[in-house]
Short mmCIF file of C-alpha atoms and ligand atoms in Angstrom, two decimals:
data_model
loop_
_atom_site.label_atom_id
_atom_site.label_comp_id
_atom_site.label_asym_id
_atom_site.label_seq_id
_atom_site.Cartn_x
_atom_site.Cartn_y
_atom_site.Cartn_z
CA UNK A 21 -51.26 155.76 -55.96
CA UNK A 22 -52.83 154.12 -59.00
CA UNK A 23 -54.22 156.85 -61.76
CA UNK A 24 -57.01 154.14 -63.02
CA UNK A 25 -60.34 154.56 -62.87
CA UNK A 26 -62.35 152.58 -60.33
CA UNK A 27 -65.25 150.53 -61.78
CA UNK A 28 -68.23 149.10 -59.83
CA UNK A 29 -69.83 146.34 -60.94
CA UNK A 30 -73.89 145.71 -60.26
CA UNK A 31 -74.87 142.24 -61.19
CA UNK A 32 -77.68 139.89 -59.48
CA UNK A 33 -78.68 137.19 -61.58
CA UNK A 34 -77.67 134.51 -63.46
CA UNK A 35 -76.78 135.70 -67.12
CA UNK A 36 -75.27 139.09 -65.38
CA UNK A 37 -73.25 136.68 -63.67
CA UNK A 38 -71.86 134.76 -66.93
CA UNK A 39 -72.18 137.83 -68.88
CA UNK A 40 -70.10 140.09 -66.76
CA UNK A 41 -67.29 137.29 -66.00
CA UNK A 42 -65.41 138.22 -69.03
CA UNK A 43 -65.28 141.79 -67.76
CA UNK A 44 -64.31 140.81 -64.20
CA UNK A 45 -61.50 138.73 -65.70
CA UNK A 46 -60.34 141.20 -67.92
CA UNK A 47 -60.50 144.07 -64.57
CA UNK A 48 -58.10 141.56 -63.27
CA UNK A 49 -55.57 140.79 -65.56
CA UNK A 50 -55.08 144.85 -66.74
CA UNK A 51 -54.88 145.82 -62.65
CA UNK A 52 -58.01 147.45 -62.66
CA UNK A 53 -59.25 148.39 -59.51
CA UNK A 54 -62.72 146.99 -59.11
CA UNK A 55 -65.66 146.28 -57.15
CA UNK A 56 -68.61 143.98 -57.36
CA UNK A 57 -72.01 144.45 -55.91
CA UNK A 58 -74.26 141.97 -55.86
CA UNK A 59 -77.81 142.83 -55.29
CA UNK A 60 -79.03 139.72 -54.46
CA UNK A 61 -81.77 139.23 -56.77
CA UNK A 62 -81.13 135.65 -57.36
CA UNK A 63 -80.19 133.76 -54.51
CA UNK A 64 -81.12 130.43 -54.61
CA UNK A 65 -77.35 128.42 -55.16
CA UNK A 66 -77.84 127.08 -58.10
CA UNK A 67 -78.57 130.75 -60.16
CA UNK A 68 -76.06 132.45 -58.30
CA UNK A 69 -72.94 131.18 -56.15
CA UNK A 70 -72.46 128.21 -58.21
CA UNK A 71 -71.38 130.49 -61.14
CA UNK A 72 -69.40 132.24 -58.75
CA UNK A 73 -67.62 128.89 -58.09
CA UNK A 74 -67.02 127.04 -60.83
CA UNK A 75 -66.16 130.33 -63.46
CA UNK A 76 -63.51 131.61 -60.57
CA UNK A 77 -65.02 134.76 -59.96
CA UNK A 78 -63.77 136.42 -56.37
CA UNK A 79 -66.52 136.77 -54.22
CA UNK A 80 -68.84 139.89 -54.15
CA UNK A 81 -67.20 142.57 -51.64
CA UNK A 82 -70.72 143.68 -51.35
CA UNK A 83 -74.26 141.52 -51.07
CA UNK A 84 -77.15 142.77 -50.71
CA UNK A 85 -79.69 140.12 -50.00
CA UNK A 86 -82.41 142.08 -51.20
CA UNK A 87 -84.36 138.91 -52.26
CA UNK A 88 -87.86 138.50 -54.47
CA UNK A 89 -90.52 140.89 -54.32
CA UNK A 90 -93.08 143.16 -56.09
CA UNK A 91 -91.32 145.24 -58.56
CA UNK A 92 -91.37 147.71 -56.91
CA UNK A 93 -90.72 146.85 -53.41
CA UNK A 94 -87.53 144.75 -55.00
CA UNK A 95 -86.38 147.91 -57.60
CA UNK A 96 -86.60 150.63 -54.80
CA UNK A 97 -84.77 148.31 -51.80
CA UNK A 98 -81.93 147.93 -54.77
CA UNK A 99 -81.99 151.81 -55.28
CA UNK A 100 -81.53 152.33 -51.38
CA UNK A 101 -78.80 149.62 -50.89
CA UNK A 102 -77.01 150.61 -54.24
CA UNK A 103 -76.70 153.95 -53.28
CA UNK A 104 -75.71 153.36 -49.63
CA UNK A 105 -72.89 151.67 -51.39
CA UNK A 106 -71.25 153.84 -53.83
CA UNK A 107 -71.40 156.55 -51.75
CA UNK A 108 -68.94 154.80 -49.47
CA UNK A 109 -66.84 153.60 -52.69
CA UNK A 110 -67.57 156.39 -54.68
CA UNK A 111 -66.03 154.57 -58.14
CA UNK A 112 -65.65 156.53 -61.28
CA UNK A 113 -67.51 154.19 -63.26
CA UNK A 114 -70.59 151.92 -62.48
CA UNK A 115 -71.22 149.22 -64.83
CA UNK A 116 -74.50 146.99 -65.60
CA UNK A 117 -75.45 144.53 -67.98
CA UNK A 118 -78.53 143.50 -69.61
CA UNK A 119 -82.07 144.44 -68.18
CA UNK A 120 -82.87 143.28 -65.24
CA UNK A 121 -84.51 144.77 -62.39
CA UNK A 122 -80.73 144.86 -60.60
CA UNK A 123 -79.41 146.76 -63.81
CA UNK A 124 -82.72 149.39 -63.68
CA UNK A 125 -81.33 150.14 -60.04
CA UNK A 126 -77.70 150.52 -60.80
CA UNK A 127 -78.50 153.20 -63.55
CA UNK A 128 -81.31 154.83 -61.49
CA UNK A 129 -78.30 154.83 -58.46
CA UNK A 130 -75.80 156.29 -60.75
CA UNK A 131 -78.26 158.87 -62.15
CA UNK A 132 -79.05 160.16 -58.64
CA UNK A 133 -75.68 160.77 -57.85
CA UNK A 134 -74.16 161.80 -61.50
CA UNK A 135 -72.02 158.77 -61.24
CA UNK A 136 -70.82 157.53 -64.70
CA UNK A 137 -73.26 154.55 -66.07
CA UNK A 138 -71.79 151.89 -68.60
CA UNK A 139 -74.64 149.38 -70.03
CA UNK A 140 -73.39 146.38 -70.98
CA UNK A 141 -75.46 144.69 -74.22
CA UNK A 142 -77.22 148.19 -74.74
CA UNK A 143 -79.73 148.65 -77.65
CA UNK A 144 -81.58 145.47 -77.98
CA UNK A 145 -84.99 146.35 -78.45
CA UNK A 146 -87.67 143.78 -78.79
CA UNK A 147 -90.50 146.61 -79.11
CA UNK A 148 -92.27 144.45 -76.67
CA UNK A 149 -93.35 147.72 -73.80
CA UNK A 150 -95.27 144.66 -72.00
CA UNK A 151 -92.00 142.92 -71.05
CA UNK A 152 -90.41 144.76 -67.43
CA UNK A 153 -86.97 144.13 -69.43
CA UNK A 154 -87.70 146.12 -72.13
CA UNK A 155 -88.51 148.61 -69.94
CA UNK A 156 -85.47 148.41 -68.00
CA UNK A 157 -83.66 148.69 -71.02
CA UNK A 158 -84.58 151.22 -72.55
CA UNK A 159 -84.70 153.25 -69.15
CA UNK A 160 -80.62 152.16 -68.65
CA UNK A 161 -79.72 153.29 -72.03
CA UNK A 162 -80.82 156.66 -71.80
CA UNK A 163 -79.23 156.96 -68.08
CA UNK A 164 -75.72 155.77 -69.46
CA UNK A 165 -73.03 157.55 -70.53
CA UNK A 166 -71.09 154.60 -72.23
CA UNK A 167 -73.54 152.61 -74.09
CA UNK A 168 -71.62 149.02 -75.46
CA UNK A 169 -74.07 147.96 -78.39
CA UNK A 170 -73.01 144.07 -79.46
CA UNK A 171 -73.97 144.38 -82.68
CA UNK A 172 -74.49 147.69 -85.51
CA UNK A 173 -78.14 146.67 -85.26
CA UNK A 174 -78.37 147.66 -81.54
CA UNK A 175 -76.67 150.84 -82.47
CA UNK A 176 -78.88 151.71 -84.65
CA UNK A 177 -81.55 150.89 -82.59
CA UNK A 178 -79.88 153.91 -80.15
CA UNK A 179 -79.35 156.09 -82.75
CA UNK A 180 -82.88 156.57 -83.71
CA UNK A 181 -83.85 156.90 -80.23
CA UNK A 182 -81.64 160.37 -80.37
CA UNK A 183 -78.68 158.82 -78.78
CA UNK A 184 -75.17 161.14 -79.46
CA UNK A 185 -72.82 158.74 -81.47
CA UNK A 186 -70.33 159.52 -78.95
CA UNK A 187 -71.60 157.54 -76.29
CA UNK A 188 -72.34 154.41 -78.50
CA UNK A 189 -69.80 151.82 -78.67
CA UNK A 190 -70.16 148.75 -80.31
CA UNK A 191 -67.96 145.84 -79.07
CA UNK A 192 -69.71 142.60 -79.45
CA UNK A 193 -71.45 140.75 -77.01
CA UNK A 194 -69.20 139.30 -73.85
CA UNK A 195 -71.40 135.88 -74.47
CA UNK A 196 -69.22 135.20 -76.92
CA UNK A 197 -65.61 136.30 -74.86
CA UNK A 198 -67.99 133.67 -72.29
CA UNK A 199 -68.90 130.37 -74.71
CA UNK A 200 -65.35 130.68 -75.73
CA UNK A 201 -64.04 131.07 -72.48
CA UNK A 202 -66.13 128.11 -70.99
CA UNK A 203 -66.97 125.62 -74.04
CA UNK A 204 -63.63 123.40 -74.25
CA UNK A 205 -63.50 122.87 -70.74
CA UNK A 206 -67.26 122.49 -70.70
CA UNK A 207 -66.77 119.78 -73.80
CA UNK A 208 -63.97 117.79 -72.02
CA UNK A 209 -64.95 117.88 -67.93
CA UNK A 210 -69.00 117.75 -67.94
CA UNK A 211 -70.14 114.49 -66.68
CA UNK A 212 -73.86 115.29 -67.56
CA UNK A 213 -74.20 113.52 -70.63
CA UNK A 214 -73.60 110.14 -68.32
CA UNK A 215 -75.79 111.92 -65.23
CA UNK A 216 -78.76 112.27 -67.41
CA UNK A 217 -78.24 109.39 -69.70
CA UNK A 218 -77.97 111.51 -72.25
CA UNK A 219 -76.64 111.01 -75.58
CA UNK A 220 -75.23 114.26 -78.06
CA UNK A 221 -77.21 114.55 -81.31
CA UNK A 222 -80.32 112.84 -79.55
CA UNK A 223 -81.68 115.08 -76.82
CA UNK A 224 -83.57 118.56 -77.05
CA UNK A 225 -82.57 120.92 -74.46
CA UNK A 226 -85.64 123.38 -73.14
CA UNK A 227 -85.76 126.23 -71.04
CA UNK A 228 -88.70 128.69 -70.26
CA UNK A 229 -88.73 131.44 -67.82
CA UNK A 230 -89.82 134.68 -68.82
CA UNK A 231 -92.99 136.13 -66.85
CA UNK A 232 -95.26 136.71 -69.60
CA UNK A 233 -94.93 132.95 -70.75
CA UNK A 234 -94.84 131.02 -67.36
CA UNK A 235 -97.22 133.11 -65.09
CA UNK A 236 -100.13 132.65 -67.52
CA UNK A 237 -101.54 129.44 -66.90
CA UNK A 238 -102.75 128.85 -70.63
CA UNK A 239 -99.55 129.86 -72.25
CA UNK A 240 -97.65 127.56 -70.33
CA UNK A 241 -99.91 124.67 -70.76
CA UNK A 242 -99.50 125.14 -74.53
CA UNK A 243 -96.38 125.71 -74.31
CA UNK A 244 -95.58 122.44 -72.74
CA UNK A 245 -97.80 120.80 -75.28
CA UNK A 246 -95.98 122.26 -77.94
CA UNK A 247 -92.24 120.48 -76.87
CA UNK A 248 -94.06 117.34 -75.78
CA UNK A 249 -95.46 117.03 -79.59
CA UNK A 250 -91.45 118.04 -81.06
CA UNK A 251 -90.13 115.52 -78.60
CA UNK A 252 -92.80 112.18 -79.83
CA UNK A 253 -92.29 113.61 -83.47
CA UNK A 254 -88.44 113.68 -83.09
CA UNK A 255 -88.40 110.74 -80.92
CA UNK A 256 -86.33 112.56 -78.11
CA UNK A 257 -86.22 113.26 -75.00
CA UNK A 258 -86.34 116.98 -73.75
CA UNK A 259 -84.11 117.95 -70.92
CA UNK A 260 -85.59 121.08 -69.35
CA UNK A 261 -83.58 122.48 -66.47
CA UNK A 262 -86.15 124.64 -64.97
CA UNK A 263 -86.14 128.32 -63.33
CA UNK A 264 -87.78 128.17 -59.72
CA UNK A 265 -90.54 130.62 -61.68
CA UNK A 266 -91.57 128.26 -63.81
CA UNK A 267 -91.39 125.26 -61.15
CA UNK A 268 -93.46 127.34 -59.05
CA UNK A 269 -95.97 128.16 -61.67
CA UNK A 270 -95.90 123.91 -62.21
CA UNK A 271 -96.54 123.51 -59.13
CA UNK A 272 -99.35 126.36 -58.69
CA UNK A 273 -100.97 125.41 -61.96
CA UNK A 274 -101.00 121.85 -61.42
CA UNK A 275 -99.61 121.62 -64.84
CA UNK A 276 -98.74 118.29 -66.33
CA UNK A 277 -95.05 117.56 -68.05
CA UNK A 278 -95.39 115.57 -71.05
CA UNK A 279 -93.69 112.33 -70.97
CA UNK A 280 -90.61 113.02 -72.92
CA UNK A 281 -90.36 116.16 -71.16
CA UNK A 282 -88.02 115.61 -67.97
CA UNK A 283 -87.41 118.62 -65.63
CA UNK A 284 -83.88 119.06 -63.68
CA UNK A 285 -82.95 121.87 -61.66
CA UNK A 286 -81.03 124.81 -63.27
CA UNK A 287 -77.97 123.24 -64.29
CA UNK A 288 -74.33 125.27 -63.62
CA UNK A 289 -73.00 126.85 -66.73
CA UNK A 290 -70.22 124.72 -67.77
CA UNK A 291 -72.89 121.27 -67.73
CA UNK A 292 -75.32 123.97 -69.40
CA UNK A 293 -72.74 124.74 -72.27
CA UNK A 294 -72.20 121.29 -72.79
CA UNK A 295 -76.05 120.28 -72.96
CA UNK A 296 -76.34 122.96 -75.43
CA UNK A 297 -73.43 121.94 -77.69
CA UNK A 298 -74.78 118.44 -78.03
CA UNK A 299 -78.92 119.33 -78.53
CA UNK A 300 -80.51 118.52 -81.83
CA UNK A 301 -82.71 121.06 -80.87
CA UNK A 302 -82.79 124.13 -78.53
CA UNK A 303 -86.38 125.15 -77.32
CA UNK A 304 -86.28 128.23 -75.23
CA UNK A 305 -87.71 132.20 -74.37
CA UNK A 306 -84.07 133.23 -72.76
CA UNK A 307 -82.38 135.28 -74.18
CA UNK A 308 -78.71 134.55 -73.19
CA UNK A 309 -79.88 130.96 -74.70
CA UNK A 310 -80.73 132.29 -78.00
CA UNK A 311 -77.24 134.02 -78.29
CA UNK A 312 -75.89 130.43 -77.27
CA UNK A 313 -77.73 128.54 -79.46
CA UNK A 314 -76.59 131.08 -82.43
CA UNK A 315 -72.54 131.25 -81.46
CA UNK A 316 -72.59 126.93 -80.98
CA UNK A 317 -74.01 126.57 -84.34
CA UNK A 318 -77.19 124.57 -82.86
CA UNK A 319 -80.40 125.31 -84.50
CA UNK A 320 -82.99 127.05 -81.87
CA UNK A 321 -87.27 127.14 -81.62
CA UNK A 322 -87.90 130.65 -79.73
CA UNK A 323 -91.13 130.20 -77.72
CA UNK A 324 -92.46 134.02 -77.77
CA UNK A 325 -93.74 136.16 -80.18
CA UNK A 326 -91.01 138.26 -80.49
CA UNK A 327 -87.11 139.03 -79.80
CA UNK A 328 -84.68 141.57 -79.12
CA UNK A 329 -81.97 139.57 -80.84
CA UNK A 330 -83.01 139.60 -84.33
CA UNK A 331 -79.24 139.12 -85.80
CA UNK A 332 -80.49 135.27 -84.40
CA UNK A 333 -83.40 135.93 -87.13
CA UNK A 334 -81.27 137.35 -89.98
CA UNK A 335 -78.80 134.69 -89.61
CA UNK A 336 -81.55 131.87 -89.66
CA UNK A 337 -79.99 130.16 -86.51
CA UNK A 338 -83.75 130.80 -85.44
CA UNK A 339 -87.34 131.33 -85.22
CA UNK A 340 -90.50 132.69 -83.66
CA UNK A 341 -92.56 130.21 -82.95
CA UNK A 342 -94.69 131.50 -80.06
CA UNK A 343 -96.57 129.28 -77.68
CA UNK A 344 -99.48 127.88 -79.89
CA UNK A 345 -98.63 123.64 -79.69
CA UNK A 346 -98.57 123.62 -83.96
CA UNK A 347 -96.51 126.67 -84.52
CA UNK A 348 -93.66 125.07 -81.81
CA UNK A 349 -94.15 121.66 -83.89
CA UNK A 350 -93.92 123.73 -87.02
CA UNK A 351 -90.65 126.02 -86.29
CA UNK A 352 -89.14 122.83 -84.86
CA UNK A 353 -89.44 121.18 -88.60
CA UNK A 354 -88.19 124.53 -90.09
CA UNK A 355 -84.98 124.98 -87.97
CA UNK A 356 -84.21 121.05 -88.42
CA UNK A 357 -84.20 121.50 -92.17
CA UNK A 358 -81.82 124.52 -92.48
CA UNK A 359 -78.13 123.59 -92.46
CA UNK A 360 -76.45 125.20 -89.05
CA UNK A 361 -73.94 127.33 -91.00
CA UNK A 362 -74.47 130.57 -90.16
CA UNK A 363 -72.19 133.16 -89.08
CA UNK A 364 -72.24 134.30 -85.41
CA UNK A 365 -73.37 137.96 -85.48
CA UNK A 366 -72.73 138.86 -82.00
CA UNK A 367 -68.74 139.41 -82.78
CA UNK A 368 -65.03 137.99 -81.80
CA UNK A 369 -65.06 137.14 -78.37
CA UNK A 370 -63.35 140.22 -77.13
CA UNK A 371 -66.04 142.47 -76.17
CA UNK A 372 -65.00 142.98 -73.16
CA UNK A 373 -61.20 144.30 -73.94
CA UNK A 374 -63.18 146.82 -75.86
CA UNK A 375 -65.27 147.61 -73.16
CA UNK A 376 -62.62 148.21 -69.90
CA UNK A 377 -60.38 149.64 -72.71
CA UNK A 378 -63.30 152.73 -73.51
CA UNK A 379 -63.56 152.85 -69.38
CA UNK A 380 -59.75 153.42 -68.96
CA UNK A 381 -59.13 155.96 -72.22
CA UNK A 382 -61.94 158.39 -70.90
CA UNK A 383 -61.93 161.36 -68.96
CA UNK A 384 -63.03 161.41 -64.97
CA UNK A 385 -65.84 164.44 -65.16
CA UNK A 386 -65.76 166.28 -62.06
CA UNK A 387 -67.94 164.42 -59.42
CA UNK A 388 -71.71 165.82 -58.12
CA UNK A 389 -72.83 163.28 -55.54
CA UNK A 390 -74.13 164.09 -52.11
C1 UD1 B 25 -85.17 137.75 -63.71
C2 UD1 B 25 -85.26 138.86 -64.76
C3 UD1 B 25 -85.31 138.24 -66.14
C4 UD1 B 25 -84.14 137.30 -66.36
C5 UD1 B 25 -84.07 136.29 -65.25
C6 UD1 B 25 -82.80 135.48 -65.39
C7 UD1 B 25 -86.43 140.92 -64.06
C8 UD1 B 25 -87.67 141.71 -64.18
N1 UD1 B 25 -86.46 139.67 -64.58
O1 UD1 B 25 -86.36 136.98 -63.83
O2 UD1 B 25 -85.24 139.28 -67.11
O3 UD1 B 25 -84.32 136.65 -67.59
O4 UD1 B 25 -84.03 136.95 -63.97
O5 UD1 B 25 -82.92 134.20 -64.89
O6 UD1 B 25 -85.45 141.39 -63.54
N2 UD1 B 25 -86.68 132.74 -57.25
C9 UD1 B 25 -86.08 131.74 -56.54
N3 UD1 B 25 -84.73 131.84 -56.31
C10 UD1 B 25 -84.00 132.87 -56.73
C11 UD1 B 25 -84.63 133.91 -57.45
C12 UD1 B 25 -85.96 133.81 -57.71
O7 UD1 B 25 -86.70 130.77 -56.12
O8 UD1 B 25 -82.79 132.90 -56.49
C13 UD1 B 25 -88.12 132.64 -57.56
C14 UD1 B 25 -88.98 133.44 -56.59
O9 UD1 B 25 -90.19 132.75 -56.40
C15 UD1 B 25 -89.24 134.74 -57.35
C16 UD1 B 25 -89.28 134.24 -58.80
O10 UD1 B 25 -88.35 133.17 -58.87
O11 UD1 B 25 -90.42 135.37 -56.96
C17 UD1 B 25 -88.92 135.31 -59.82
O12 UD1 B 25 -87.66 135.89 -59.52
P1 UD1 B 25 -87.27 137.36 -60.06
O13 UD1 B 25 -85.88 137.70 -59.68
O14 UD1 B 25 -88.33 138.34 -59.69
O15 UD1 B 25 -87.36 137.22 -61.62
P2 UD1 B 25 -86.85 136.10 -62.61
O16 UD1 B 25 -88.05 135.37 -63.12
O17 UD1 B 25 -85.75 135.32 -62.01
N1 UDP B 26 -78.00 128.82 -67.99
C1 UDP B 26 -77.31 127.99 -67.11
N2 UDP B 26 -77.97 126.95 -66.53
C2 UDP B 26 -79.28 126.67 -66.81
C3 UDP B 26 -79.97 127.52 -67.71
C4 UDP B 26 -79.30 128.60 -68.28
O1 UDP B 26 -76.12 128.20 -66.85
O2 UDP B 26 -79.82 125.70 -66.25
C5 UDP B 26 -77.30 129.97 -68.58
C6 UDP B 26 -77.28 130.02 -70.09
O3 UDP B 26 -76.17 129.33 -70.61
C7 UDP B 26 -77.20 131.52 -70.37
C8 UDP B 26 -77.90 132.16 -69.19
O4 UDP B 26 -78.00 131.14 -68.19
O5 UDP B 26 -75.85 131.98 -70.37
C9 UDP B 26 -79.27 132.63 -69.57
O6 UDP B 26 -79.95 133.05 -68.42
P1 UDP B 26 -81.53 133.15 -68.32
O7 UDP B 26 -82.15 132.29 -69.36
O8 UDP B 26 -81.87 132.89 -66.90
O9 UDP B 26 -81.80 134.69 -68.57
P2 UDP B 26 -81.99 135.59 -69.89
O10 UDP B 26 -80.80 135.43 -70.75
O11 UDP B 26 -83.27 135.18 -70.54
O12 UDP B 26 -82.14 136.97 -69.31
#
């Protein structure tokens, strides 16, 4: 019988997906027995299976289909089905990444039955209490027992939260293990330069999501007015492969798309990679985009106030720009006249080596669920 440590794995959305698929890889080439539960928080195809798919991941042994909702109806349904589950798998080890309402469950899960909690990307702070994922995060941190910071900023972001040392473990971020992973292939197999008439160097690539931006009718108007005046100053088009939030809020809105503006659905990750590598511009309020943007050396307008990656900041592969229509235009001309040299903060590509390797060389405490 094998003496390693069994690891769950709670994901449900898209950049848990690509974000964890380093990990999953890494599970199986070392032998590590592992399971993966997905909560079902995204479920449309094209921000779930598809990744799935086309980055050769085995498919979820558990899915929970616990859908959209309320936060709270969707958080505590997670909680249930979570815990149904590791108490028939009972692993040694739960891990989560990021902070999304799926990872808030896992850790709350784990906490209730004193199962070990590993957050993946822990300590990114955007001091932002407004946004549900910094929330989330914060609330995962202090449930975990391993915490892997990507960068020494995010651990000292723990630190002075009162976070032991001990638990702290910085590893780099497993975007990069992913970009490098995925970007050759991406760079010689993607047809979607030809499928959307595209050509690199003369395209900005947009994407806008996050709640606070696209459920508030005036913020996404001006938004939207913003890249529409980038894309007739630039004289580019703007691809913008858009979240069913935002298309939604379109829709309910009745929201006009500039001209140079043209919406796609979500695109899969290797076409996505690809689009980014060949964007004059990137125009976005993801965060998983932001790393991207940073790591591929493109230059990158972020369209909030604020962000929990400020290495992006420090390294000037971005900037702030907000919503307002001139301050988009204006951080649009700044990032286009700063040379894309900078060095990726967000480390070597093997984060998550580091990470399974901290799961397998520590102690099993004695177990307390029932
Ligand atoms: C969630 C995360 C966000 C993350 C994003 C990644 C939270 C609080 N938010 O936001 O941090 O950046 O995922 O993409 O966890 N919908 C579909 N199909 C789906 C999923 C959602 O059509 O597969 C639509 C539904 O109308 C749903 C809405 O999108 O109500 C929002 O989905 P939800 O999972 O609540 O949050 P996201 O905006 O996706
Ligand atoms: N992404 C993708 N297809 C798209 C848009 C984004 O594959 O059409 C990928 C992108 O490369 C990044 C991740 O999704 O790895 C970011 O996810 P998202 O913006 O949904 O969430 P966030 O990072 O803001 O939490």
């Amino acid at each position: 019988m094998s003496n390693e440590r069994e690891i769950a794995i709670v994901l449900g959305t898209r950049p848990e997906i690509i974000k964890l698929a380093p990990i999953i890889r890494e599970c199986e080439a070392q032998s590590i027995p592992y399971t993966v539960i997905h909560t079902g928080q995204h479920y449309s195809d094209s921000l779930t299976s598809v990744f799935f798919e086309e980055l050769s991941l085995p498919k979820p042994e558990y899915e929970l289909s616990v859908g959209s909702g309320t936060h709270g109806q969707q958080t505590g349904q997670m909680i249930i089905d979570i815990e149904a589950v590791l108490l028939e798998e009972e692993p040694d080890v739960v891990l989560v990444q990021g902070d999304t309402n799926s990872v808030l469950s896992g850790a709350i899960a784990c906490c209730k039955l004193s199962i070990e909690l590993g957050h993946v990307e822990a300590g990114l702070r955007s001091r932002d209490r407004e946004m549900p994922e910094e929330r989330n995060r914060v609330l995962a941190d202090h449930a975990s027992e391993y915490l892997f910071a990507p960068t020494a900023q995010s651990k000292r972001s723990l630190r002075e939260e009162g976070i032991d040392d001990d638990r702290i473990h910085v590893t780099g971020n497993t975007v990069v293990d992913a970009v490098r992973q995925h970007k050759r292939v991406a760079m010689a197999e993607t047809s979607v330069f030809d499928d959307y008439d595209l050509t690199r160097g003369e395209y900005c690539l947009l994407t806008a999501h996050r709640a606070e931006t696209v459920d508030d009718e005036g913020r996404f108007a001006s938004l939207l007015e913003g890249v529409g005046r980038v894309a007739e100053r630039l004289d580019q088009d703007v691809l913008y492969p858009i979240h069913p939030r935002a298309a939604n809020a379109v829709a309910e809105f009745g929201l006009e798309i500039p001209d140079r503006v043209r919406t796609v659905d979500p695109l899969d990750y290797i076409d996505f990679l690809a689009l980014e590598s060949g964007a004059t511009l990137i125009l976005t309020d993801s965060g998983g985009v932001q790393e991207e943007a940073c790591i591929l050396g493109v230059p990158c307008v972020t369209l909030r106030e604020n962000t929990e990656r400020p290495e992006t900041l420090a390294v000037d592969a971005n900037v702030l720009a907000g919503t307002d229509p001139q301050s988009i235009y204006e951080g649009a001309r700044e990032m286009l006249d700063r040379s894309p040299n900078w060095e990726n903060p967000f480390g070597d590509g093997d984060a998550a080596a580091r990470i399974v390797d901290v799961i397998r060389q520590s102690e099993t405490p004695a177990r307390v669920a029932g």
